[in-house]
Short mmCIF file of N, CA, C and O in Angstrom, two decimals:
data_model
loop_
_atom_site.label_atom_id
_atom_site.label_comp_id
_atom_site.label_asym_id
_atom_site.label_seq_id
_atom_site.Cartn_x
_atom_site.Cartn_y
_atom_site.Cartn_z
N MET A 1 -44.54 -49.09 -167.01
CA MET A 1 -45.19 -47.87 -166.80
C MET A 1 -44.24 -46.87 -167.29
O MET A 1 -44.13 -45.95 -167.65
N ILE A 2 -42.60 -47.64 -166.92
CA ILE A 2 -41.71 -46.05 -167.26
C ILE A 2 -41.52 -45.73 -169.15
O ILE A 2 -41.76 -44.38 -168.91
N ARG A 3 -42.19 -46.78 -169.41
CA ARG A 3 -41.98 -47.16 -170.97
C ARG A 3 -43.33 -45.98 -171.77
O ARG A 3 -42.55 -44.83 -172.20
N HIS A 4 -44.30 -45.71 -170.75
CA HIS A 4 -45.28 -44.89 -171.42
C HIS A 4 -45.33 -43.24 -170.38
O HIS A 4 -45.58 -42.84 -172.11
N LEU A 5 -44.18 -43.26 -169.93
CA LEU A 5 -44.01 -42.26 -169.66
C LEU A 5 -42.66 -41.38 -170.06
O LEU A 5 -42.99 -40.42 -170.46
N LEU A 6 -41.77 -42.09 -171.11
CA LEU A 6 -40.94 -41.61 -171.96
C LEU A 6 -41.08 -41.66 -172.95
O LEU A 6 -40.40 -40.43 -173.80
N ARG A 7 -42.53 -42.41 -173.41
CA ARG A 7 -42.72 -42.12 -174.90
C ARG A 7 -42.93 -40.37 -175.88
O ARG A 7 -42.35 -40.63 -176.94
N PRO A 8 -43.97 -39.90 -175.27
CA PRO A 8 -44.30 -38.51 -175.35
C PRO A 8 -42.50 -38.04 -175.37
O PRO A 8 -42.66 -36.58 -176.62
N ILE A 9 -41.55 -38.12 -175.17
CA ILE A 9 -40.78 -37.05 -174.86
C ILE A 9 -40.33 -37.42 -176.07
O ILE A 9 -39.27 -36.92 -176.36
N GLY A 10 -40.33 -38.66 -176.38
CA GLY A 10 -39.50 -39.04 -177.84
C GLY A 10 -37.99 -39.93 -177.05
O GLY A 10 -36.88 -39.57 -178.46
N VAL A 11 -38.16 -40.53 -176.22
CA VAL A 11 -37.22 -41.09 -175.82
C VAL A 11 -36.26 -42.39 -176.70
O VAL A 11 -37.49 -43.07 -177.07
N PRO A 12 -35.51 -42.11 -177.36
CA PRO A 12 -35.11 -43.28 -178.05
C PRO A 12 -34.68 -44.86 -177.78
O PRO A 12 -34.84 -44.95 -176.09
N PHE A 13 -34.14 -45.40 -177.83
CA PHE A 13 -34.74 -46.75 -177.61
C PHE A 13 -33.48 -47.49 -176.78
O PHE A 13 -33.86 -47.85 -175.84
N PHE A 14 -32.57 -46.90 -176.85
CA PHE A 14 -31.26 -47.55 -176.57
C PHE A 14 -31.56 -46.84 -174.95
O PHE A 14 -31.15 -47.03 -174.18
N LEU A 15 -32.27 -45.36 -174.61
CA LEU A 15 -32.72 -45.56 -173.19
C LEU A 15 -33.11 -45.81 -172.58
O LEU A 15 -33.17 -46.95 -171.37
N TYR A 16 -34.42 -46.74 -172.82
CA TYR A 16 -34.79 -47.58 -172.40
C TYR A 16 -34.03 -48.59 -171.69
O TYR A 16 -33.93 -50.08 -171.22
N VAL A 17 -32.91 -49.71 -173.12
CA VAL A 17 -31.91 -50.45 -172.32
C VAL A 17 -31.47 -50.17 -171.44
O VAL A 17 -31.45 -50.99 -170.15
N PHE A 18 -30.85 -48.85 -171.46
CA PHE A 18 -29.94 -48.48 -170.47
C PHE A 18 -31.14 -48.75 -168.70
O PHE A 18 -30.30 -49.10 -168.07
N ILE A 19 -32.17 -47.59 -168.63
CA ILE A 19 -33.28 -47.66 -167.67
C ILE A 19 -32.70 -49.11 -167.83
O ILE A 19 -32.81 -49.35 -165.89
N TYR A 20 -33.20 -50.19 -167.82
CA TYR A 20 -33.91 -51.39 -168.16
C TYR A 20 -32.19 -52.59 -166.87
O TYR A 20 -32.70 -52.52 -165.50
N LEU A 21 -31.12 -51.80 -167.82
CA LEU A 21 -29.95 -52.44 -167.39
C LEU A 21 -29.87 -51.99 -165.44
O LEU A 21 -29.36 -52.31 -164.96
N PHE A 22 -29.95 -50.14 -166.02
CA PHE A 22 -29.21 -50.28 -164.64
C PHE A 22 -30.43 -51.01 -163.18
O PHE A 22 -29.49 -50.90 -162.64
N PHE A 23 -31.91 -50.80 -163.30
CA PHE A 23 -32.66 -51.34 -162.40
C PHE A 23 -32.18 -52.59 -162.20
O PHE A 23 -32.02 -52.62 -161.01
N SER A 24 -31.62 -53.37 -163.20
CA SER A 24 -31.19 -54.77 -162.74
C SER A 24 -29.88 -55.28 -162.64
O SER A 24 -29.87 -56.09 -161.52
N SER A 25 -29.27 -54.41 -162.85
CA SER A 25 -28.19 -54.19 -161.88
C SER A 25 -28.02 -53.94 -160.26
O SER A 25 -26.94 -54.36 -159.56
N LEU A 26 -29.28 -53.20 -160.00
CA LEU A 26 -29.13 -52.48 -158.59
C LEU A 26 -29.92 -53.74 -158.17
O LEU A 26 -29.25 -54.43 -156.55
N ALA A 27 -30.65 -54.72 -158.72
CA ALA A 27 -31.47 -55.83 -157.83
C ALA A 27 -30.13 -56.93 -157.77
O ALA A 27 -29.83 -57.69 -157.00
N ILE A 28 -29.57 -57.15 -158.23
CA ILE A 28 -27.94 -58.00 -158.57
C ILE A 28 -26.96 -56.90 -157.10
O ILE A 28 -26.75 -57.94 -156.53
N ALA A 29 -27.18 -56.68 -157.44
CA ALA A 29 -26.29 -55.81 -156.29
C ALA A 29 -27.00 -56.02 -155.27
O ALA A 29 -25.81 -56.68 -153.99
N GLN A 30 -28.37 -55.95 -154.63
CA GLN A 30 -28.48 -56.19 -153.47
C GLN A 30 -27.83 -58.07 -152.98
O GLN A 30 -28.80 -58.21 -151.61
N GLN A 31 -27.77 -58.59 -154.04
CA GLN A 31 -27.83 -60.33 -153.73
C GLN A 31 -26.27 -60.21 -153.68
O GLN A 31 -25.88 -61.55 -154.29
N GLN A 32 -25.41 -59.21 -153.54
CA GLN A 32 -23.98 -59.49 -152.70
C GLN A 32 -23.83 -60.53 -151.80
O GLN A 32 -24.76 -60.15 -150.66
N PRO A 33 -23.27 -61.29 -151.52
CA PRO A 33 -22.53 -61.86 -150.34
C PRO A 33 -22.51 -61.48 -149.09
O PRO A 33 -21.64 -60.77 -149.20
N ALA A 34 -23.31 -61.87 -147.92
CA ALA A 34 -22.77 -60.58 -146.90
C ALA A 34 -21.80 -61.36 -145.85
O ALA A 34 -20.91 -60.83 -144.93
N GLY A 35 -21.79 -62.61 -146.00
CA GLY A 35 -20.77 -63.64 -145.61
C GLY A 35 -20.89 -65.32 -145.98
O GLY A 35 -21.29 -65.07 -147.25
N VAL A 36 -19.58 -65.77 -145.91
CA VAL A 36 -19.53 -67.09 -146.58
C VAL A 36 -18.69 -68.04 -145.53
O VAL A 36 -18.83 -67.24 -144.14
N VAL A 37 -19.77 -69.34 -145.45
CA VAL A 37 -19.54 -70.59 -144.76
C VAL A 37 -17.85 -71.09 -144.53
O VAL A 37 -17.72 -71.01 -145.97
N THR A 38 -17.90 -71.22 -143.77
CA THR A 38 -16.18 -71.42 -143.08
C THR A 38 -15.87 -72.53 -143.07
O THR A 38 -14.95 -73.04 -142.72
N ALA A 39 -17.78 -73.34 -142.71
CA ALA A 39 -17.63 -74.58 -141.78
C ALA A 39 -18.65 -75.29 -141.98
O ALA A 39 -19.79 -74.53 -141.11
N VAL A 40 -18.59 -76.63 -142.41
CA VAL A 40 -19.94 -76.91 -141.51
C VAL A 40 -19.88 -78.38 -141.32
O VAL A 40 -18.97 -79.35 -141.72
N GLN A 41 -20.54 -79.04 -140.11
CA GLN A 41 -20.01 -80.02 -139.19
C GLN A 41 -21.77 -80.90 -139.33
O GLN A 41 -22.83 -80.07 -138.76
N GLY A 42 -22.18 -82.11 -139.81
CA GLY A 42 -23.21 -82.45 -140.17
C GLY A 42 -24.35 -81.75 -140.91
O GLY A 42 -23.46 -81.63 -142.44
N GLN A 43 -25.20 -81.50 -140.48
CA GLN A 43 -26.16 -80.95 -142.11
C GLN A 43 -26.51 -79.96 -141.91
O GLN A 43 -26.97 -79.21 -140.23
N ALA A 44 -26.57 -78.71 -142.15
CA ALA A 44 -27.23 -77.74 -142.22
C ALA A 44 -27.41 -77.33 -143.66
O ALA A 44 -27.77 -77.89 -144.71
N GLN A 45 -29.07 -76.18 -143.17
CA GLN A 45 -30.10 -76.26 -144.25
C GLN A 45 -30.18 -74.51 -144.80
O GLN A 45 -30.06 -74.19 -143.47
N LEU A 46 -30.04 -74.05 -145.90
CA LEU A 46 -29.91 -72.50 -145.80
C LEU A 46 -30.93 -72.82 -146.73
O LEU A 46 -31.64 -73.56 -147.97
N THR A 47 -32.05 -71.50 -146.24
CA THR A 47 -32.86 -71.31 -147.06
C THR A 47 -33.72 -69.44 -147.75
O THR A 47 -32.68 -68.90 -146.69
N ARG A 48 -33.06 -69.20 -148.88
CA ARG A 48 -32.96 -68.15 -149.80
C ARG A 48 -34.74 -68.39 -150.37
O ARG A 48 -34.39 -69.17 -150.95
N ALA A 49 -35.39 -67.15 -150.19
CA ALA A 49 -36.29 -66.85 -150.76
C ALA A 49 -37.36 -67.83 -151.42
O ALA A 49 -37.96 -68.37 -152.49
N ALA A 50 -37.78 -68.65 -150.15
CA ALA A 50 -38.64 -70.23 -150.20
C ALA A 50 -37.77 -71.56 -150.64
O ALA A 50 -38.50 -72.32 -151.21
N ALA A 51 -36.64 -70.95 -151.13
CA ALA A 51 -35.84 -72.24 -151.55
C ALA A 51 -34.98 -73.05 -150.28
O ALA A 51 -34.57 -72.28 -149.69
N GLN A 52 -34.93 -74.44 -150.48
CA GLN A 52 -34.28 -75.00 -149.28
C GLN A 52 -33.24 -75.72 -150.11
O GLN A 52 -33.55 -76.64 -150.62
N ASN A 53 -31.79 -75.55 -149.29
CA ASN A 53 -30.70 -75.54 -149.74
C ASN A 53 -29.59 -76.24 -149.00
O ASN A 53 -29.71 -76.07 -147.85
N PRO A 54 -29.24 -77.71 -149.22
CA PRO A 54 -28.23 -78.35 -147.89
C PRO A 54 -27.00 -76.86 -148.09
O PRO A 54 -26.66 -76.65 -148.89
N LEU A 55 -25.90 -76.61 -146.60
CA LEU A 55 -25.42 -75.80 -146.36
C LEU A 55 -23.92 -76.07 -146.87
O LEU A 55 -24.10 -77.20 -146.49
N ARG A 56 -23.63 -75.52 -147.14
CA ARG A 56 -21.68 -76.12 -148.13
C ARG A 56 -20.56 -75.28 -147.87
O ARG A 56 -21.16 -74.30 -147.79
N PHE A 57 -19.62 -75.90 -147.55
CA PHE A 57 -18.52 -74.95 -147.15
C PHE A 57 -18.70 -74.19 -148.18
O PHE A 57 -18.39 -74.02 -150.04
N LYS A 58 -17.89 -73.08 -148.40
CA LYS A 58 -17.65 -71.64 -149.20
C LYS A 58 -18.88 -71.10 -149.94
O LYS A 58 -18.99 -70.64 -150.86
N ASP A 59 -19.68 -71.60 -149.34
CA ASP A 59 -20.79 -70.77 -149.81
C ASP A 59 -21.93 -69.66 -148.77
O ASP A 59 -20.91 -69.15 -148.27
N GLY A 60 -21.67 -68.69 -150.18
CA GLY A 60 -22.04 -67.32 -149.43
C GLY A 60 -24.11 -67.01 -149.10
O GLY A 60 -24.78 -68.10 -149.48
N VAL A 61 -23.56 -66.18 -148.20
CA VAL A 61 -24.75 -66.35 -147.39
C VAL A 61 -25.01 -64.69 -147.47
O VAL A 61 -24.31 -63.88 -147.13
N ILE A 62 -26.27 -64.25 -148.47
CA ILE A 62 -26.78 -63.19 -148.55
C ILE A 62 -28.25 -62.95 -147.86
O ILE A 62 -28.44 -63.50 -146.37
N LEU A 63 -28.22 -61.30 -147.36
CA LEU A 63 -29.28 -60.73 -146.17
C LEU A 63 -30.42 -61.17 -146.58
O LEU A 63 -30.83 -60.97 -147.51
N ARG A 64 -31.51 -61.97 -145.16
CA ARG A 64 -32.20 -61.97 -145.46
C ARG A 64 -32.51 -63.79 -145.80
O ARG A 64 -33.71 -64.39 -145.82
N ASP A 65 -31.60 -64.62 -145.80
CA ASP A 65 -31.18 -65.67 -145.94
C ASP A 65 -31.40 -66.76 -144.39
O ASP A 65 -31.03 -65.69 -143.61
N VAL A 66 -32.20 -67.86 -144.67
CA VAL A 66 -32.22 -68.67 -142.96
C VAL A 66 -31.16 -69.93 -143.04
O VAL A 66 -31.03 -69.80 -144.08
N VAL A 67 -30.57 -69.54 -141.83
CA VAL A 67 -29.47 -70.77 -141.92
C VAL A 67 -29.94 -71.61 -140.76
O VAL A 67 -30.40 -70.76 -139.21
N ASP A 68 -30.03 -73.09 -141.38
CA ASP A 68 -30.87 -74.20 -139.28
C ASP A 68 -29.91 -75.47 -139.97
O ASP A 68 -29.59 -75.27 -140.84
N THR A 69 -29.46 -75.16 -138.26
CA THR A 69 -28.66 -76.78 -137.89
C THR A 69 -29.44 -77.79 -137.62
O THR A 69 -30.07 -77.74 -137.26
N ARG A 70 -28.94 -78.86 -138.16
CA ARG A 70 -30.11 -80.09 -137.79
C ARG A 70 -29.17 -80.79 -136.06
O ARG A 70 -28.35 -80.09 -135.85
N GLU A 71 -29.53 -82.19 -135.55
CA GLU A 71 -28.96 -82.60 -133.97
C GLU A 71 -27.68 -83.03 -134.59
O GLU A 71 -27.11 -83.38 -135.91
N LYS A 72 -26.52 -83.03 -133.49
CA LYS A 72 -24.92 -83.01 -134.22
C LYS A 72 -24.74 -82.30 -134.66
O LYS A 72 -23.52 -82.70 -136.20
N SER A 73 -25.00 -81.19 -135.70
CA SER A 73 -24.62 -80.11 -136.44
C SER A 73 -23.91 -78.93 -136.47
O SER A 73 -24.32 -78.38 -134.84
N LEU A 74 -23.90 -78.17 -136.88
CA LEU A 74 -22.19 -76.94 -136.41
C LEU A 74 -22.17 -76.01 -137.91
O LEU A 74 -21.65 -77.42 -138.83
N ALA A 75 -22.44 -74.94 -137.59
CA ALA A 75 -22.07 -74.20 -139.17
C ALA A 75 -21.79 -73.06 -138.68
O ALA A 75 -21.21 -72.09 -137.61
N ARG A 76 -20.40 -72.65 -139.12
CA ARG A 76 -19.64 -71.25 -139.05
C ARG A 76 -19.65 -70.55 -139.98
O ARG A 76 -19.07 -70.17 -140.97
N ILE A 77 -19.49 -69.16 -140.10
CA ILE A 77 -20.01 -68.28 -141.52
C ILE A 77 -19.38 -66.66 -141.22
O ILE A 77 -19.15 -66.33 -139.34
N LEU A 78 -18.26 -66.19 -141.47
CA LEU A 78 -17.85 -65.08 -141.48
C LEU A 78 -18.55 -64.71 -142.37
O LEU A 78 -18.83 -64.38 -143.41
N PHE A 79 -18.41 -62.62 -141.60
CA PHE A 79 -19.52 -62.16 -142.20
C PHE A 79 -18.29 -60.87 -141.61
O PHE A 79 -18.06 -60.34 -141.30
N GLY A 80 -18.13 -60.45 -144.01
CA GLY A 80 -18.03 -58.98 -143.44
C GLY A 80 -16.52 -59.06 -142.77
O GLY A 80 -15.62 -57.82 -143.38
N GLY A 81 -15.76 -59.78 -142.73
CA GLY A 81 -15.00 -60.04 -142.35
C GLY A 81 -13.91 -60.20 -141.33
O GLY A 81 -13.02 -59.63 -140.54
N LYS A 82 -15.09 -59.38 -140.45
CA LYS A 82 -14.87 -58.62 -138.83
C LYS A 82 -15.90 -59.68 -137.63
O LYS A 82 -15.89 -59.54 -136.54
N ALA A 83 -16.61 -60.55 -137.52
CA ALA A 83 -17.74 -61.37 -137.28
C ALA A 83 -17.80 -63.00 -137.99
O ALA A 83 -18.02 -63.02 -138.53
N THR A 84 -17.36 -63.44 -136.71
CA THR A 84 -17.69 -64.80 -136.99
C THR A 84 -18.77 -65.16 -135.82
O THR A 84 -19.30 -65.33 -134.91
N VAL A 85 -19.62 -66.21 -136.83
CA VAL A 85 -20.80 -66.74 -136.47
C VAL A 85 -20.86 -68.18 -135.99
O VAL A 85 -20.90 -68.94 -137.42
N THR A 86 -20.81 -69.05 -134.77
CA THR A 86 -21.12 -70.47 -134.79
C THR A 86 -22.28 -71.17 -134.09
O THR A 86 -22.53 -69.93 -133.74
N LEU A 87 -22.67 -71.83 -135.42
CA LEU A 87 -24.32 -71.80 -135.04
C LEU A 87 -24.23 -73.48 -134.59
O LEU A 87 -23.40 -74.06 -134.86
N ARG A 88 -24.96 -73.47 -133.33
CA ARG A 88 -24.71 -74.47 -132.68
C ARG A 88 -25.87 -76.12 -133.15
O ARG A 88 -26.40 -75.30 -134.04
N GLU A 89 -25.57 -76.57 -132.93
CA GLU A 89 -27.13 -77.81 -133.12
C GLU A 89 -28.69 -77.10 -132.80
O GLU A 89 -28.03 -76.92 -132.04
N LEU A 90 -29.21 -77.82 -133.80
CA LEU A 90 -30.77 -76.93 -133.45
C LEU A 90 -30.46 -76.13 -133.50
O LEU A 90 -31.41 -74.89 -132.84
N SER A 91 -30.34 -74.66 -134.34
CA SER A 91 -30.18 -73.76 -133.80
C SER A 91 -31.32 -73.12 -135.89
O SER A 91 -30.57 -73.19 -136.93
N ARG A 92 -31.32 -71.28 -135.59
CA ARG A 92 -32.09 -71.37 -136.07
C ARG A 92 -32.21 -69.80 -136.26
O ARG A 92 -32.10 -68.90 -135.36
N PHE A 93 -31.08 -69.08 -137.63
CA PHE A 93 -30.74 -67.30 -137.37
C PHE A 93 -30.96 -66.67 -138.62
O PHE A 93 -31.09 -67.50 -140.10
N GLU A 94 -31.40 -65.65 -138.93
CA GLU A 94 -31.18 -64.57 -139.66
C GLU A 94 -30.44 -63.40 -139.33
O GLU A 94 -30.58 -63.49 -138.92
N VAL A 95 -29.60 -63.34 -141.05
CA VAL A 95 -28.81 -61.94 -140.56
C VAL A 95 -29.46 -60.95 -141.34
O VAL A 95 -30.25 -60.68 -142.85
N ARG A 96 -29.40 -59.15 -140.61
CA ARG A 96 -29.45 -58.31 -141.68
C ARG A 96 -28.41 -56.99 -141.56
O ARG A 96 -27.44 -57.26 -140.60
N GLU A 97 -28.52 -56.53 -142.33
CA GLU A 97 -27.85 -55.34 -142.97
C GLU A 97 -27.93 -54.52 -142.58
O GLU A 97 -28.16 -53.96 -143.99
N GLU A 98 -27.68 -53.16 -142.78
CA GLU A 98 -27.78 -52.35 -142.47
C GLU A 98 -26.49 -50.70 -142.74
O GLU A 98 -25.93 -50.55 -141.66
N THR A 99 -27.02 -50.28 -143.34
CA THR A 99 -25.29 -48.86 -143.85
C THR A 99 -26.32 -47.82 -142.28
O THR A 99 -27.51 -47.23 -142.83
N LEU A 100 -25.74 -47.10 -142.07
CA LEU A 100 -25.93 -46.06 -140.95
C LEU A 100 -25.60 -45.50 -141.70
O LEU A 100 -24.28 -44.26 -142.69
N PRO A 101 -25.73 -43.77 -140.89
CA PRO A 101 -25.71 -42.02 -141.72
C PRO A 101 -23.88 -42.48 -141.41
O PRO A 101 -23.72 -42.82 -139.54
N GLY A 102 -23.30 -42.09 -141.74
CA GLY A 102 -21.56 -41.49 -142.04
C GLY A 102 -20.97 -42.86 -142.41
O GLY A 102 -19.85 -42.94 -142.10
N GLY A 103 -21.83 -44.36 -142.90
CA GLY A 103 -21.62 -44.68 -143.70
C GLY A 103 -20.87 -46.08 -142.57
O GLY A 103 -20.08 -46.97 -142.90
N ALA A 104 -21.29 -45.89 -141.17
CA ALA A 104 -20.47 -47.18 -140.78
C ALA A 104 -22.31 -48.47 -140.69
O ALA A 104 -23.09 -47.76 -141.59
N THR A 105 -21.65 -49.59 -140.56
CA THR A 105 -22.97 -50.21 -140.76
C THR A 105 -23.57 -50.89 -139.30
O THR A 105 -22.61 -51.86 -137.90
N ARG A 106 -24.18 -51.94 -139.61
CA ARG A 106 -25.33 -52.25 -138.35
C ARG A 106 -25.76 -53.56 -138.81
O ARG A 106 -26.38 -53.57 -139.83
N SER A 107 -24.63 -54.77 -138.41
CA SER A 107 -25.64 -55.90 -139.16
C SER A 107 -25.90 -56.78 -137.69
O SER A 107 -25.86 -56.76 -136.27
N THR A 108 -27.03 -57.48 -138.00
CA THR A 108 -28.36 -57.74 -136.75
C THR A 108 -28.70 -58.91 -137.12
O THR A 108 -28.71 -59.66 -138.03
N ILE A 109 -28.23 -60.26 -136.23
CA ILE A 109 -28.53 -61.40 -136.02
C ILE A 109 -30.18 -61.36 -135.60
O ILE A 109 -29.49 -61.02 -133.70
N GLN A 110 -31.05 -62.36 -135.86
CA GLN A 110 -31.95 -62.68 -135.31
C GLN A 110 -31.85 -64.33 -135.25
O GLN A 110 -31.92 -65.37 -135.83
N LEU A 111 -31.90 -64.55 -133.95
CA LEU A 111 -31.50 -65.91 -133.19
C LEU A 111 -32.90 -65.56 -132.80
O LEU A 111 -33.79 -65.82 -131.77
N ASN A 112 -33.75 -67.47 -134.19
CA ASN A 112 -34.89 -67.80 -133.85
C ASN A 112 -34.95 -68.95 -132.83
O ASN A 112 -36.06 -68.71 -132.01
N SER A 113 -33.95 -69.19 -132.57
CA SER A 113 -34.27 -70.43 -131.40
C SER A 113 -32.69 -70.99 -132.06
O SER A 113 -31.78 -71.16 -132.79
N GLY A 114 -32.28 -71.95 -130.72
CA GLY A 114 -30.57 -72.31 -130.61
C GLY A 114 -29.47 -71.60 -129.34
O GLY A 114 -30.40 -70.86 -128.82
N ALA A 115 -28.66 -71.78 -130.08
CA ALA A 115 -27.44 -71.48 -129.61
C ALA A 115 -26.13 -70.01 -130.16
O ALA A 115 -25.94 -71.82 -131.57
N ILE A 116 -25.93 -69.80 -130.35
CA ILE A 116 -24.49 -69.07 -131.20
C ILE A 116 -23.79 -69.02 -130.03
O ILE A 116 -23.59 -68.63 -129.21
N LEU A 117 -22.20 -68.47 -130.64
CA LEU A 117 -21.45 -67.62 -130.18
C LEU A 117 -20.67 -66.96 -132.06
O LEU A 117 -21.26 -67.31 -132.81
N VAL A 118 -20.93 -66.04 -131.15
CA VAL A 118 -20.14 -64.30 -132.19
C VAL A 118 -18.91 -64.42 -131.34
O VAL A 118 -18.43 -63.53 -130.38
N ASN A 119 -18.42 -63.57 -132.54
CA ASN A 119 -16.78 -63.26 -132.46
C ASN A 119 -16.55 -62.25 -132.98
O ASN A 119 -16.49 -62.23 -134.59
N VAL A 120 -15.77 -61.26 -132.46
CA VAL A 120 -15.68 -59.73 -133.01
C VAL A 120 -14.66 -58.67 -133.26
O VAL A 120 -14.44 -59.10 -132.17
N ALA A 121 -14.05 -58.94 -134.60
CA ALA A 121 -12.38 -58.25 -134.44
C ALA A 121 -13.30 -57.01 -133.90
O ALA A 121 -12.87 -56.40 -135.16
N ARG A 122 -12.47 -56.54 -133.03
CA ARG A 122 -12.40 -55.08 -132.44
C ARG A 122 -11.58 -54.43 -133.80
O ARG A 122 -12.47 -52.91 -133.79
N GLN A 123 -10.70 -54.70 -134.17
CA GLN A 123 -9.82 -53.90 -134.60
C GLN A 123 -9.94 -53.92 -136.05
O GLN A 123 -9.67 -53.17 -136.96
N LEU A 124 -11.05 -54.62 -136.70
CA LEU A 124 -11.21 -53.90 -138.14
C LEU A 124 -12.61 -53.37 -138.22
O LEU A 124 -12.67 -53.08 -139.24
N MET A 125 -13.06 -53.27 -136.74
CA MET A 125 -13.99 -52.45 -136.72
C MET A 125 -13.84 -51.55 -137.04
O MET A 125 -12.73 -50.21 -136.72
N LYS A 126 -15.05 -49.70 -138.04
CA LYS A 126 -14.72 -48.56 -138.32
C LYS A 126 -15.62 -48.05 -137.12
O LYS A 126 -16.22 -48.41 -136.66
N PRO A 127 -15.34 -47.00 -136.94
CA PRO A 127 -16.49 -46.63 -135.74
C PRO A 127 -17.34 -46.47 -136.22
O PRO A 127 -18.00 -45.56 -137.57
N GLY A 128 -17.84 -46.96 -135.29
CA GLY A 128 -19.94 -46.70 -135.59
C GLY A 128 -20.46 -48.04 -136.19
O GLY A 128 -21.22 -47.88 -135.79
N ASP A 129 -19.67 -48.93 -136.06
CA ASP A 129 -20.57 -50.10 -136.50
C ASP A 129 -20.59 -50.97 -135.70
O ASP A 129 -20.03 -50.90 -134.43
N GLU A 130 -21.48 -51.69 -135.59
CA GLU A 130 -22.53 -52.25 -134.19
C GLU A 130 -22.72 -53.96 -135.08
O GLU A 130 -22.85 -54.08 -136.82
N VAL A 131 -23.06 -54.72 -134.36
CA VAL A 131 -23.47 -55.88 -134.65
C VAL A 131 -24.24 -55.99 -133.59
O VAL A 131 -23.58 -56.10 -131.84
N ILE A 132 -25.41 -56.66 -133.54
CA ILE A 132 -26.40 -56.45 -132.86
C ILE A 132 -27.54 -57.75 -132.96
O ILE A 132 -27.33 -58.42 -134.08
N ILE A 133 -27.29 -58.40 -131.39
CA ILE A 133 -27.79 -59.77 -131.30
C ILE A 133 -29.22 -60.38 -130.60
O ILE A 133 -29.63 -59.48 -129.81
N ARG A 134 -30.36 -60.25 -131.97
CA ARG A 134 -31.45 -60.61 -131.02
C ARG A 134 -31.66 -61.89 -130.77
O ARG A 134 -32.18 -62.83 -131.71
N THR A 135 -32.82 -62.21 -129.77
CA THR A 135 -33.81 -63.01 -129.73
C THR A 135 -34.80 -63.10 -128.84
O THR A 135 -34.85 -61.84 -129.02
N ASN A 136 -35.31 -64.35 -128.90
CA ASN A 136 -37.14 -63.74 -128.36
C ASN A 136 -37.32 -63.52 -127.17
O ASN A 136 -37.95 -62.99 -126.79
N ASN A 137 -36.14 -63.18 -126.20
CA ASN A 137 -36.13 -63.03 -124.75
C ASN A 137 -35.14 -62.01 -124.72
O ASN A 137 -35.44 -61.54 -123.44
N ALA A 138 -33.65 -61.27 -125.27
CA ALA A 138 -33.11 -60.01 -124.99
C ALA A 138 -32.25 -60.01 -125.91
O ALA A 138 -32.63 -60.50 -127.38
N VAL A 139 -32.06 -58.80 -126.44
CA VAL A 139 -31.13 -57.74 -127.27
C VAL A 139 -29.55 -57.63 -126.62
O VAL A 139 -29.59 -57.03 -125.62
N ALA A 140 -28.23 -58.20 -127.18
CA ALA A 140 -26.76 -57.67 -127.12
C ALA A 140 -26.75 -57.48 -127.83
O ALA A 140 -26.56 -57.75 -129.29
N ALA A 141 -25.60 -56.73 -127.60
CA ALA A 141 -24.27 -55.63 -128.77
C ALA A 141 -23.41 -55.97 -128.42
O ALA A 141 -23.08 -55.59 -127.29
N VAL A 142 -22.73 -55.78 -129.27
CA VAL A 142 -21.08 -56.30 -129.62
C VAL A 142 -20.20 -55.72 -129.77
O VAL A 142 -20.62 -55.22 -131.22
N ARG A 143 -19.11 -55.46 -129.55
CA ARG A 143 -18.23 -54.25 -129.92
C ARG A 143 -16.69 -55.27 -130.09
O ARG A 143 -16.28 -54.69 -129.06
N GLY A 144 -16.32 -55.90 -130.34
CA GLY A 144 -14.45 -56.17 -130.12
C GLY A 144 -14.73 -57.57 -129.14
O GLY A 144 -13.92 -56.75 -127.87
N SER A 145 -15.68 -58.05 -129.07
CA SER A 145 -16.10 -59.73 -127.57
C SER A 145 -16.64 -60.71 -128.29
O SER A 145 -16.88 -60.80 -129.51
N MET A 146 -16.50 -62.10 -127.25
CA MET A 146 -17.31 -62.54 -127.74
C MET A 146 -18.69 -62.83 -126.87
O MET A 146 -18.93 -62.65 -125.60
N VAL A 147 -19.54 -62.79 -127.76
CA VAL A 147 -20.91 -63.33 -126.62
C VAL A 147 -21.32 -64.67 -126.59
O VAL A 147 -21.26 -65.49 -128.35
#
């Protein structure tokens, strides 16, 4: 569609290539890891874009990934160097992140089932940063403590 819009203007071929590379780099930038797996005991699974893989030590977790733990399993994930999320057995969660006006970050942890421990390092958070935990029954906000 863009090519048809630019052709009447007489835009050279290299500009088409530049536009393609620009938009593909935006897609790659959105796939930057939001967190890294620091520990896995037992069996855990990572679901990304309908593909399921076993969760391993040092795996990157990107936004909208879903992490599941099995019986007698535990997974620990470090997000942004500020928050550590520990999933207990039979837990399932998803992480979302957005940038707020002023450059602050809001990280939302959607706990679908199970239990988690969230530890947030207050001294590493910038003013306005938030970590929100959402469950089916409650919502909690954390700033420099453990939930």
